[in-house]
Amino acid sequence: QSRELAQVHTDYHAALRALVEDGTRMVCTGRMHTDRICRFESLCYSTEAEEFIYFHSNSSVMLPNLGSRRFQPALLDLSAVEDHNTQYFNFVELPAAALKFMPKPVFVPDVALIINRFNPDNLMHVFHDDLLPIYYTMEQFSDLDVEARLFFMEGWSEGVHFDLYKLLSNKQPLLREQLKTLGRLLCFTKSYVGLSKITTWYQYGFVQPQGPKANILVSGNEIRQFTKSMMQKLNVSLEESSSEEYIVVFSRTINRLILNEAELILALAQEFQMKTITVSLEEHSFSDIVRLISNASMLVSMHGAQLVMSLFLPRGATVVELFPYAINPDHYTPYKTLATLPGMELQYIAWQNTDREDTVTYPDRPWDQGGIAHLDKAEQERIMKSTEVPRHLCCRNPEGGAPPPPPCRNPEWLFRAYQDTKVNIPSLIRVIRQTVKSKPRPKKQTWSGSLYPGKVRDAKCQAFVQGTSEAKLAVSWQIPWNLKYLKVREVTYEVWIQEQGENTYMPYILSHQNHTFSENIKPFTVYLVWIRCIFNKNLLGPFADVLLCST
Ligand code: UDP
């Protein structure tokens, strides 16, 4: 790689002259550091100082030009985890003339995407914080194509899932450590810095206890476009008519074990009359797991990062998440949120062990594997007695510095999260049966996106006054323009009639394109009439321009 990159730019002197004369040019999208992505020409990086450098010259551009607000707290987030103080990006500034006194720059010819991975050893983080955001950041900017190169600046080594990152472009991603081997001063000809957060659905609890993001902007469709592309690159084909239906138990082999896994598998096979197989990250290749999961009818697993693989389940499949004792399923919902994203079309079921007899705890393990022996006796006792881990934050590293890998540093949570569980089979089957009545099976691959109506058209009103106290308002309109191209099961219209100057209105749901209103209609009054179309009861269209009607 180093040879490939250090290879003299087709015209090194021209590139150097351009850098000295034009300096760095930056134009960003986004209004805040949390939603900003910047495109640079001639952004440089000193591998000795481990700092990015912006060179000022007569032609340099810096938009937004924030002044010192660039440090409050940062220009942008380098990872898809929002506003995490270990993930901030900034640069230092120099006049381009300083280049005379600096090491000879090495130019990076590839279009670069410069980012931080958040926690590359944890599969949930790999998909949610890195792979999906990288994929859709690349979709957003057309010069980030398959020939672009990823630069991971968080400082970690490759990690166990590096092969997945390699699928995103044809060029080998480079790590911060490797940049040193390329030169002392690197200059990226064209680069993008930062990641789109538009696909993320979960916040890990750094400022408030963990839970779904407040404003989720992704649907199952975009998730499935991503998984389709990953499967193509992994050479896993979607078997349209899979011959046999089966259940996958995704097991963990190091901790948070299912102690009676054999019994569980037999019980599932018997109850649902289906082949039941186990997979684990330790014993199967990633593509084998994807191949198996992408045709499964049901995925059963302990709570944990491996459950992010439900990304690959076919529509209509069921996800069963098992929670250890004292861990409230409602407080840890990354996989529930994923499975229930609109358009994901998965059934989600949570089961919790509520029987203390069925849990095996490890108080004497190291603290990061859930041990609590380092705590004082009273605290240990309180934790042992507690029947539910209280909601908690996922603490930041108090010293700052290197990114703290989750797991969250809460001893009670870790203690309970790393218990082993003997699954109470009848209780689990009962919970699954409440949702899965017949045989679970994946749905046929049909597009079932829901479409919204457009505005109703040509709305008109006509008033009829009868004497001094009675009046009627006849309102009519035309169907939304897109309706004539659609097959919609049920089309209704919602009409609001509001007396001018009043805060309240009368709502009506109507099935025809005209109606004469007489209730509460007064003569010599101005009414505002709002009309919108509704498909299938819940797909609400936009209101047409308000109609002014005088009686
Ligand atoms: N992991 C695994 N088997 C195990 C324990 C962990 O495959 O027995 C994987 C897990 O899926 C995740 C990573 O190792 O990708 C880190 O696991 P950890 O328990 O720290 O995180 P969690 O699963 O609770 O998010």
Coordinates of C-alpha atoms and ligand atoms in Angstrom, one line a residue:
Q1 CA 0.0 0.0 0.0
S2 CA 2.7 2.4 1.0
R3 CA 4.3 2.0 -2.4
E4 CA 1.0 2.4 -4.2
L5 CA 0.3 5.7 -2.4
A6 CA 3.7 7.2 -2.2
Q7 CA 4.1 6.7 -5.9
V8 CA 4.8 10.1 -7.3
H9 CA 1.7 11.9 -8.3
T10 CA 1.4 12.1 -12.1
D11 CA 2.7 15.5 -11.7
Y12 CA 4.1 16.0 -8.3
H13 CA 5.3 19.5 -8.9
A14 CA 2.0 20.6 -10.3
A15 CA 0.2 19.2 -7.2
L16 CA 2.7 20.9 -4.9
R17 CA 2.3 24.2 -6.7
A18 CA -1.5 23.9 -6.5
L19 CA -1.3 23.3 -2.7
V20 CA 1.0 26.3 -2.1
E21 CA -1.0 28.6 -4.4
D22 CA -4.5 27.5 -3.7
G23 CA -4.2 26.2 -0.1
T24 CA -7.0 24.1 1.4
R25 CA -10.6 24.4 0.2
M26 CA -13.4 23.3 2.5
V27 CA -17.2 23.3 1.9
C28 CA -19.5 21.6 4.4
T29 CA -23.1 20.5 4.7
G30 CA -24.9 20.6 8.0
R31 CA -25.7 23.4 10.4
M32 CA -24.2 21.9 13.6
H33 CA -21.1 19.9 14.4
T34 CA -23.5 16.9 14.9
D35 CA -24.8 16.9 11.3
R36 CA -21.8 18.2 9.4
I37 CA -19.9 16.5 6.6
C38 CA -17.1 18.5 4.9
R39 CA -15.6 18.1 1.5
F40 CA -11.9 19.2 1.2
E41 CA -9.4 19.8 -1.5
S42 CA -5.9 19.7 -0.2
L43 CA -6.5 18.8 3.4
C44 CA -3.2 17.7 5.0
Y45 CA -2.3 15.5 7.9
S46 CA 0.9 15.6 9.9
T47 CA 1.6 12.0 11.0
E48 CA 4.1 13.3 13.6
A49 CA 1.7 15.8 15.2
E50 CA -1.3 13.6 14.5
E51 CA -3.2 16.7 13.5
F52 CA -5.0 17.7 10.3
I53 CA -3.8 20.9 8.7
Y54 CA -5.7 23.6 6.8
F55 CA -3.4 25.7 4.7
H56 CA -4.4 29.3 4.1
S57 CA -3.7 31.0 0.8
N58 CA -5.2 33.5 -1.6
S59 CA -7.6 30.9 -2.9
S60 CA -8.5 28.9 0.2
V61 CA -12.1 28.5 1.2
M62 CA -13.6 27.6 4.6
L63 CA -17.3 27.2 4.8
P64 CA -18.7 27.4 7.4
N65 CA -16.3 30.0 8.6
L66 CA -17.0 29.6 12.3
G67 CA -14.1 31.5 13.9
S68 CA -13.5 30.2 17.3
R69 CA -16.9 28.5 17.3
R70 CA -15.0 25.8 15.5
F71 CA -13.8 24.7 18.9
Q72 CA -17.2 24.8 20.6
P73 CA -17.0 22.0 20.9
A74 CA -15.7 20.9 17.4
L75 CA -16.1 21.3 13.7
L76 CA -17.8 17.9 13.4
D77 CA -18.2 14.4 14.7
L78 CA -15.9 11.9 13.0
S79 CA -18.0 8.9 14.0
A80 CA -21.8 8.3 13.6
V81 CA -22.2 8.4 17.4
E82 CA -23.6 11.8 18.2
D83 CA -21.6 14.5 20.0
H84 CA -19.1 12.1 21.7
N85 CA -16.2 14.0 23.1
T86 CA -13.7 11.4 21.9
Q87 CA -14.9 11.6 18.3
Y88 CA -14.5 15.2 17.5
F89 CA -12.7 16.5 14.3
N90 CA -10.8 19.7 13.9
F91 CA -7.7 21.0 12.1
V92 CA -4.9 23.4 12.9
E93 CA -4.3 26.3 10.5
L94 CA -1.1 27.4 8.8
P95 CA -0.2 29.8 6.1
A96 CA 0.6 27.9 2.9
A97 CA 4.0 29.7 2.9
A98 CA 4.9 27.5 5.9
L99 CA 5.1 24.5 3.5
K100 CA 8.6 25.7 2.6
F101 CA 9.8 24.7 6.1
M102 CA 7.8 21.5 6.4
P103 CA 8.4 17.9 5.2
K104 CA 7.8 17.3 1.6
P105 CA 4.1 16.4 1.3
V106 CA 3.0 13.0 0.0
F107 CA -0.2 13.3 -2.0
V108 CA -3.0 10.8 -1.6
P109 CA -4.5 10.5 -5.1
D110 CA -7.6 8.5 -4.1
V111 CA -10.8 10.3 -3.1
A112 CA -10.7 9.8 0.7
L113 CA -13.5 9.3 3.3
I114 CA -12.0 10.1 6.6
I115 CA -13.8 8.9 9.7
N116 CA -13.7 7.2 13.1
R117 CA -15.0 3.7 13.7
F118 CA -16.7 3.7 17.1
N119 CA -16.2 0.2 18.4
P120 CA -14.9 -2.1 15.7
D121 CA -14.8 -5.2 17.9
N122 CA -18.5 -5.2 18.5
L123 CA -20.8 -6.3 15.7
M124 CA -23.7 -4.0 16.6
H125 CA -21.4 -1.0 16.7
V126 CA -19.8 -2.2 13.4
F127 CA -23.1 -2.2 11.5
H128 CA -24.9 0.6 13.2
D129 CA -22.1 3.2 13.7
D130 CA -19.8 2.3 10.8
L131 CA -21.0 0.2 7.9
L132 CA -24.4 1.6 7.3
P133 CA -23.3 5.2 7.8
I134 CA -20.3 4.7 5.6
Y135 CA -22.4 3.1 2.9
Y136 CA -25.0 5.9 2.9
T137 CA -22.4 8.7 3.2
M138 CA -20.8 7.2 0.0
E139 CA -24.3 7.1 -1.6
Q140 CA -24.7 10.8 -0.8
F141 CA -21.5 12.0 -2.5
S142 CA -21.0 10.8 -6.1
D143 CA -17.2 11.0 -6.1
L144 CA -17.2 8.6 -3.1
D145 CA -17.5 5.6 -5.4
V146 CA -15.9 2.1 -5.3
E147 CA -12.5 3.6 -6.0
A148 CA -12.6 5.8 -2.9
R149 CA -10.4 4.9 0.0
L150 CA -11.5 4.8 3.7
F151 CA -9.3 6.2 6.3
F152 CA -10.0 5.1 9.9
M153 CA -8.6 7.7 12.3
E154 CA -9.8 6.4 15.7
G155 CA -6.5 4.7 16.3
W156 CA -7.6 1.1 16.7
S157 CA -6.0 -1.8 14.9
E158 CA -8.0 -3.6 12.2
G159 CA -10.2 -5.5 14.6
V160 CA -12.0 -8.8 14.1
H161 CA -14.5 -7.5 11.5
F162 CA -12.1 -5.7 9.2
D163 CA -13.2 -7.8 6.2
L164 CA -16.6 -6.2 6.4
Y165 CA -15.2 -2.8 6.1
K166 CA -13.2 -3.9 3.1
L167 CA -16.4 -4.7 1.2
L168 CA -17.3 -1.0 1.0
S169 CA -14.7 0.0 -1.6
N170 CA -12.2 -1.6 -3.9
K171 CA -9.3 0.0 -2.0
Q172 CA -7.8 -1.3 1.2
P173 CA -8.9 0.9 4.1
L174 CA -6.0 2.6 5.9
L175 CA -5.6 2.9 9.7
R176 CA -4.2 5.9 11.5
E177 CA -1.1 3.9 12.5
Q178 CA -0.4 3.0 8.8
L179 CA -0.3 6.7 7.7
K180 CA 3.1 7.1 9.4
T181 CA 4.6 4.7 7.0
L182 CA 3.4 6.8 4.1
G183 CA 5.2 10.0 5.1
R184 CA 5.4 12.8 7.6
L185 CA 3.0 15.2 5.8
L186 CA 0.1 13.7 3.9
C187 CA -2.1 15.8 1.7
F188 CA -5.5 14.4 0.5
T189 CA -6.2 15.7 -2.9
K190 CA -9.9 15.3 -2.4
S191 CA -11.5 14.1 0.8
Y192 CA -14.7 13.9 2.8
V193 CA -14.6 14.1 6.5
G194 CA -17.4 12.9 8.8
L195 CA -20.3 10.4 8.5
S196 CA -24.0 10.6 7.8
K197 CA -26.1 9.7 10.9
I198 CA -29.2 9.4 8.9
T199 CA -29.4 5.6 9.2
T200 CA -28.8 5.3 12.9
W201 CA -31.7 4.2 15.1
Y202 CA -30.2 3.9 18.6
Q203 CA -28.4 6.1 21.2
Y204 CA -26.2 4.3 23.6
G205 CA -27.0 6.3 26.7
F206 CA -24.1 8.8 27.1
V207 CA -26.3 11.7 28.1
Q208 CA -29.6 9.9 28.9
P209 CA -30.3 6.2 29.4
Q210 CA -30.0 4.3 26.2
G211 CA -33.0 3.9 23.8
P212 CA -34.2 4.5 20.3
K213 CA -33.1 7.8 18.8
A214 CA -35.7 10.5 19.1
N215 CA -36.2 11.1 15.4
I216 CA -35.5 8.0 13.4
L217 CA -35.1 8.7 9.7
V218 CA -34.4 5.3 8.2
S219 CA -36.8 2.6 7.1
G220 CA -36.5 -1.1 6.4
N221 CA -36.2 -0.4 2.8
E222 CA -32.8 1.5 3.1
I223 CA -31.6 -1.2 5.6
R224 CA -32.5 -3.9 3.1
Q225 CA -30.8 -2.1 0.2
F226 CA -27.7 -2.0 2.2
T227 CA -27.9 -5.7 3.2
K228 CA -28.6 -6.6 -0.4
S229 CA -25.4 -4.9 -1.5
M230 CA -23.4 -6.5 1.3
M231 CA -24.7 -9.9 0.3
Q232 CA -23.7 -9.4 -3.3
K233 CA -20.2 -8.5 -2.2
L234 CA -20.1 -11.6 0.1
N235 CA -21.3 -13.7 -2.8
V236 CA -24.4 -14.8 -0.8
S237 CA -27.3 -15.2 -3.2
L238 CA -30.9 -14.8 -2.0
E239 CA -32.5 -18.1 -2.5
E240 CA -36.0 -17.1 -3.7
S241 CA -37.7 -20.4 -3.0
S242 CA -35.8 -22.0 -0.2
S243 CA -36.7 -25.6 0.0
E244 CA -36.7 -26.0 3.7
E245 CA -37.8 -23.8 6.5
Y246 CA -35.7 -23.6 9.6
I247 CA -34.9 -21.7 12.9
V248 CA -31.5 -20.3 13.7
V249 CA -30.3 -20.1 17.3
F250 CA -27.4 -17.6 17.4
S251 CA -25.3 -18.7 20.4
R252 CA -22.6 -17.0 22.3
T253 CA -19.8 -19.3 23.5
I254 CA -17.7 -17.1 25.8
N255 CA -20.2 -15.4 28.1
R256 CA -23.9 -14.7 28.5
L257 CA -24.5 -18.4 27.7
I258 CA -27.7 -20.3 27.2
L259 CA -26.9 -23.2 29.6
N260 CA -29.5 -25.6 28.2
E261 CA -28.9 -24.9 24.5
A262 CA -29.4 -28.5 23.4
E263 CA -32.7 -28.7 25.2
L264 CA -33.8 -25.4 23.7
I265 CA -33.0 -26.5 20.2
L266 CA -34.9 -29.7 20.6
A267 CA -37.9 -27.8 22.0
L268 CA -38.0 -25.3 19.2
A269 CA -37.7 -28.0 16.6
Q270 CA -40.5 -29.9 18.1
E271 CA -42.8 -27.0 18.8
F272 CA -42.5 -25.5 15.3
Q273 CA -41.8 -28.7 13.4
M274 CA -38.8 -27.2 11.9
K275 CA -35.1 -27.9 11.6
T276 CA -33.3 -25.8 14.1
I277 CA -29.6 -25.0 13.8
T278 CA -27.0 -23.1 15.8
V279 CA -24.5 -20.6 14.6
S280 CA -21.9 -18.5 16.5
L281 CA -19.4 -15.9 15.5
E282 CA -16.7 -18.1 16.9
E283 CA -17.6 -21.2 14.8
H284 CA -18.9 -19.9 11.6
S285 CA -17.6 -17.6 8.9
F286 CA -19.5 -14.4 8.4
S287 CA -20.8 -15.3 5.0
D288 CA -22.1 -18.6 6.3
I289 CA -24.0 -16.8 9.0
V290 CA -25.4 -14.4 6.5
R291 CA -26.4 -17.2 4.2
L292 CA -28.2 -19.1 7.0
I293 CA -29.9 -16.1 8.5
S294 CA -31.1 -14.7 5.2
N295 CA -33.3 -17.7 4.7
A296 CA -34.4 -18.3 8.3
S297 CA -37.9 -18.2 9.6
M298 CA -36.9 -17.4 13.1
L299 CA -33.7 -16.1 14.9
V300 CA -33.4 -16.9 18.6
S301 CA -30.5 -15.3 20.6
M302 CA -29.4 -13.9 23.9
H303 CA -29.4 -10.1 24.0
G304 CA -26.1 -9.0 22.5
A305 CA -24.4 -7.6 19.5
Q306 CA -24.7 -10.7 17.4
L307 CA -28.5 -9.9 17.2
V308 CA -27.7 -7.1 14.8
M309 CA -27.5 -9.9 12.2
S310 CA -31.4 -9.7 12.1
L311 CA -30.6 -7.1 9.5
F312 CA -30.2 -10.0 7.2
L313 CA -33.4 -11.9 8.1
P314 CA -36.0 -12.1 5.3
R315 CA -39.3 -10.1 5.6
G316 CA -41.8 -11.8 7.8
A317 CA -39.3 -13.6 10.0
T318 CA -39.4 -13.6 13.7
V319 CA -36.7 -12.3 16.1
V320 CA -36.7 -13.8 19.6
E321 CA -34.4 -11.9 22.1
L322 CA -33.6 -13.6 25.4
F323 CA -32.7 -11.4 28.4
P324 CA -30.9 -12.6 31.5
Y325 CA -32.3 -12.2 35.0
A326 CA -32.8 -8.6 36.2
I327 CA -32.3 -7.1 32.8
N328 CA -35.5 -5.3 31.8
P329 CA -36.0 -5.9 28.0
D330 CA -37.7 -2.5 27.7
H331 CA -34.5 -0.7 28.8
Y332 CA -32.2 -2.3 26.2
T333 CA -33.9 -2.1 22.8
P334 CA -31.4 -1.7 19.9
Y335 CA -32.6 -5.0 18.3
K336 CA -36.2 -4.4 19.0
T337 CA -36.0 -1.0 17.4
L338 CA -34.3 -2.5 14.4
A339 CA -36.8 -5.3 14.0
T340 CA -39.7 -2.9 14.3
L341 CA -38.5 -0.1 12.0
P342 CA -41.3 0.6 9.5
G343 CA -40.8 -1.6 6.4
M344 CA -38.4 -4.0 8.2
E345 CA -41.4 -6.4 8.5
L346 CA -40.0 -8.6 11.2
Q347 CA -41.8 -9.8 14.2
Y348 CA -40.1 -9.1 17.5
I349 CA -40.4 -11.1 20.7
A350 CA -38.6 -10.5 24.0
W351 CA -38.3 -13.1 26.7
Q352 CA -36.7 -12.5 30.1
N353 CA -35.5 -14.9 32.7
T354 CA -37.5 -14.0 35.8
D355 CA -36.3 -16.9 38.0
R356 CA -33.2 -16.3 40.1
E357 CA -32.7 -20.1 40.3
D358 CA -32.1 -20.2 36.5
T359 CA -29.2 -17.7 36.5
V360 CA -25.6 -18.4 37.0
T361 CA -23.6 -15.3 38.1
Y362 CA -19.8 -14.6 38.1
P363 CA -19.1 -12.1 40.9
D364 CA -15.4 -13.0 40.9
R365 CA -14.6 -12.3 37.3
P366 CA -12.6 -9.1 36.3
W367 CA -14.8 -6.0 36.5
D368 CA -15.0 -5.6 32.7
Q369 CA -16.5 -9.1 32.5
G370 CA -19.1 -8.3 35.1
G371 CA -17.2 -9.2 38.3
I372 CA -18.2 -7.2 41.4
A373 CA -15.6 -8.4 43.9
H374 CA -13.8 -5.1 43.7
L375 CA -16.9 -3.3 45.1
D376 CA -17.4 -2.8 48.8
K377 CA -19.4 -5.6 50.6
A378 CA -22.6 -3.6 51.0
E379 CA -22.7 -2.7 47.4
Q380 CA -22.0 -6.3 46.4
E381 CA -24.9 -7.4 48.6
R382 CA -27.3 -4.8 47.2
I383 CA -26.5 -5.9 43.6
M384 CA -26.9 -9.6 44.5
K385 CA -30.3 -8.9 46.0
S386 CA -31.6 -6.5 43.3
T387 CA -34.3 -7.8 41.0
E388 CA -33.7 -5.2 38.3
V389 CA -30.8 -3.2 37.1
P390 CA -31.9 0.4 37.4
R391 CA -31.7 2.5 34.2
H392 CA -28.2 3.8 33.9
L393 CA -25.9 5.9 31.7
C394 CA -23.1 4.5 29.6
C395 CA -20.3 6.4 31.2
R396 CA -17.7 8.2 29.2
N397 CA -14.1 7.6 29.9
P398 CA -13.5 10.0 32.8
E399 CA -9.9 10.8 31.7
G400 CA -11.0 11.6 28.1
G401 CA -8.2 10.5 25.8
A402 CA -8.5 7.3 23.9
P403 CA -12.1 6.3 23.0
P404 CA -13.5 4.1 25.8
P405 CA -14.9 1.0 24.3
P406 CA -18.4 0.1 25.5
P407 CA -19.4 -2.0 27.5
C408 CA -20.9 0.6 29.7
R409 CA -19.0 0.9 32.9
N410 CA -21.7 0.2 35.3
P411 CA -20.8 -2.8 37.5
E412 CA -24.4 -3.8 38.2
W413 CA -25.3 -3.8 34.5
L414 CA -22.1 -5.7 33.6
F415 CA -22.7 -8.2 36.4
R416 CA -26.2 -9.0 35.1
A417 CA -25.4 -8.7 31.4
Y418 CA -22.7 -11.4 31.7
Q419 CA -24.8 -14.0 33.6
D420 CA -25.5 -17.3 32.0
T421 CA -29.1 -18.4 31.8
K422 CA -30.9 -21.7 31.9
V423 CA -33.9 -20.9 29.7
N424 CA -37.2 -21.9 31.0
I425 CA -38.5 -23.7 27.9
P426 CA -42.3 -23.7 28.6
S427 CA -42.2 -20.1 29.5
L428 CA -40.3 -19.2 26.4
I429 CA -42.5 -21.2 24.1
R430 CA -45.6 -19.6 25.7
V431 CA -44.2 -16.1 25.0
I432 CA -43.4 -17.0 21.4
R433 CA -46.8 -18.6 20.9
Q434 CA -48.5 -15.4 21.9
T435 CA -47.2 -13.8 18.7
V436 CA -46.4 -16.7 16.4
K437 CA -49.7 -18.6 16.0
S438 CA -49.0 -20.8 13.1
K439 CA -45.7 -21.9 11.5
P440 CA -43.3 -18.9 11.3
R441 CA -42.3 -18.3 7.7
P442 CA -40.6 -15.6 5.7
K443 CA -42.8 -13.7 3.3
K444 CA -42.4 -13.7 -0.4
Q445 CA -40.1 -10.9 -1.6
T446 CA -42.7 -8.4 -2.7
W447 CA -42.4 -4.7 -2.6
S448 CA -44.9 -3.4 -0.1
G449 CA -43.8 0.2 0.5
S450 CA -46.7 2.4 1.4
L451 CA -47.4 5.5 -0.8
Y452 CA -48.9 8.7 0.4
P453 CA -51.6 10.6 -1.4
G454 CA -50.9 14.0 -3.0
K455 CA -53.0 17.1 -2.3
V456 CA -56.6 17.1 -3.4
R457 CA -57.1 19.4 -6.4
D458 CA -59.5 22.1 -7.5
A459 CA -61.3 22.5 -4.2
K460 CA -64.3 24.8 -4.4
C461 CA -67.0 25.9 -2.0
Q462 CA -70.4 27.4 -2.5
A463 CA -72.6 29.0 0.3
F464 CA -76.3 28.9 0.7
V465 CA -77.9 31.3 3.2
Q466 CA -81.4 30.6 4.3
G467 CA -82.8 33.5 6.3
T468 CA -80.8 35.1 9.0
S469 CA -79.8 32.1 11.1
E470 CA -79.3 29.1 8.7
A471 CA -76.6 28.5 6.2
K472 CA -75.0 25.6 4.3
L473 CA -71.6 25.2 2.8
A474 CA -71.2 22.9 -0.3
V475 CA -67.5 21.8 -0.7
S476 CA -66.1 19.8 -3.5
W477 CA -62.7 18.7 -4.7
Q478 CA -60.9 16.4 -7.1
I479 CA -58.8 13.3 -6.3
P480 CA -55.1 13.7 -5.8
W481 CA -53.2 13.5 -9.0
N482 CA -51.3 10.3 -8.1
L483 CA -54.4 8.3 -7.2
K484 CA -55.3 7.6 -10.8
Y485 CA -52.1 5.6 -11.1
L486 CA -52.6 3.6 -7.9
K487 CA -54.6 0.7 -6.6
V488 CA -55.7 1.8 -3.2
R489 CA -57.9 -0.3 -1.0
E490 CA -59.6 2.6 0.8
V491 CA -59.6 6.3 -0.1
T492 CA -61.1 8.8 2.4
Y493 CA -61.0 12.5 2.8
E494 CA -60.6 14.5 6.0
V495 CA -62.1 18.0 6.0
W496 CA -61.6 20.6 8.8
I497 CA -64.0 23.5 8.9
Q498 CA -62.7 26.4 11.0
E499 CA -64.5 29.7 11.6
Q500 CA -62.0 32.5 10.8
G501 CA -60.4 33.8 13.9
E502 CA -61.3 30.7 16.0
N503 CA -58.8 28.2 17.3
T504 CA -61.0 25.2 17.0
Y505 CA -62.3 23.4 14.0
M506 CA -64.9 20.7 13.1
P507 CA -63.3 17.6 11.6
Y508 CA -65.1 15.3 9.2
I509 CA -64.1 12.0 7.6
L510 CA -65.8 11.6 4.2
S511 CA -65.7 9.0 1.5
H512 CA -66.9 11.2 -1.4
Q513 CA -65.4 14.2 -3.2
N514 CA -68.1 16.6 -2.1
H515 CA -70.2 17.3 0.9
T516 CA -72.7 19.9 2.0
F517 CA -72.1 21.0 5.6
S518 CA -75.0 22.4 7.6
E519 CA -74.2 21.8 11.2
N520 CA -72.8 24.8 13.0
I521 CA -72.6 26.8 9.8
K522 CA -73.7 30.4 10.4
P523 CA -74.7 33.0 7.7
F524 CA -72.4 36.0 7.0
T525 CA -69.3 34.2 8.3
V526 CA -65.9 33.4 6.8
Y527 CA -64.8 29.7 7.1
L528 CA -61.4 28.2 6.4
V529 CA -61.7 24.7 4.9
W530 CA -58.8 22.3 5.1
I531 CA -58.9 19.1 3.0
R532 CA -56.6 16.2 2.8
C533 CA -56.8 12.7 1.3
I534 CA -56.1 9.5 3.4
F535 CA -55.2 6.1 1.9
N536 CA -56.1 3.0 3.9
K537 CA -56.9 4.8 7.1
N538 CA -53.4 5.6 8.2
L539 CA -51.5 7.2 5.2
L540 CA -52.3 10.8 5.7
G541 CA -51.6 13.1 2.7
P542 CA -50.8 16.8 2.9
F543 CA -53.6 19.4 3.2
A544 CA -54.4 21.3 0.1
D545 CA -54.1 25.1 0.2
V546 CA -56.7 26.4 2.6
L547 CA -60.1 27.3 1.0
L548 CA -61.8 30.6 2.1
C549 CA -65.6 30.3 2.1
S550 CA -67.9 33.2 3.0
T551 CA -71.6 32.4 3.7
Ligands
UDP1 N1 -19.4 -12.1 21.3 C1 -19.6 -13.4 20.8 N2 -19.7 -14.4 21.7 C2 -19.5 -14.3 23.0 C3 -19.3 -13.0 23.5 C4 -19.2 -12.0 22.7 O1 -19.7 -13.6 19.6 O2 -19.6 -15.3 23.7 C5 -19.3 -11.0 20.4 C6 -20.5 -10.1 20.5 O3 -21.5 -10.5 19.5 C7 -19.9 -8.7 20.1 C8 -18.5 -8.8 20.7 O4 -18.2 -10.2 20.8 O5 -19.8 -8.6 18.7 C9 -18.4 -8.1 22.0 O6 -19.4 -8.6 23.0 P1 -19.9 -7.9 24.3 O7 -20.4 -8.9 25.2 O8 -18.8 -7.0 24.8 O9 -21.0 -6.9 23.7 P2 -22.6 -7.0 23.6 O10 -22.8 -8.3 22.9 O11 -23.1 -7.0 25.0 O12 -22.9 -5.8 22.8

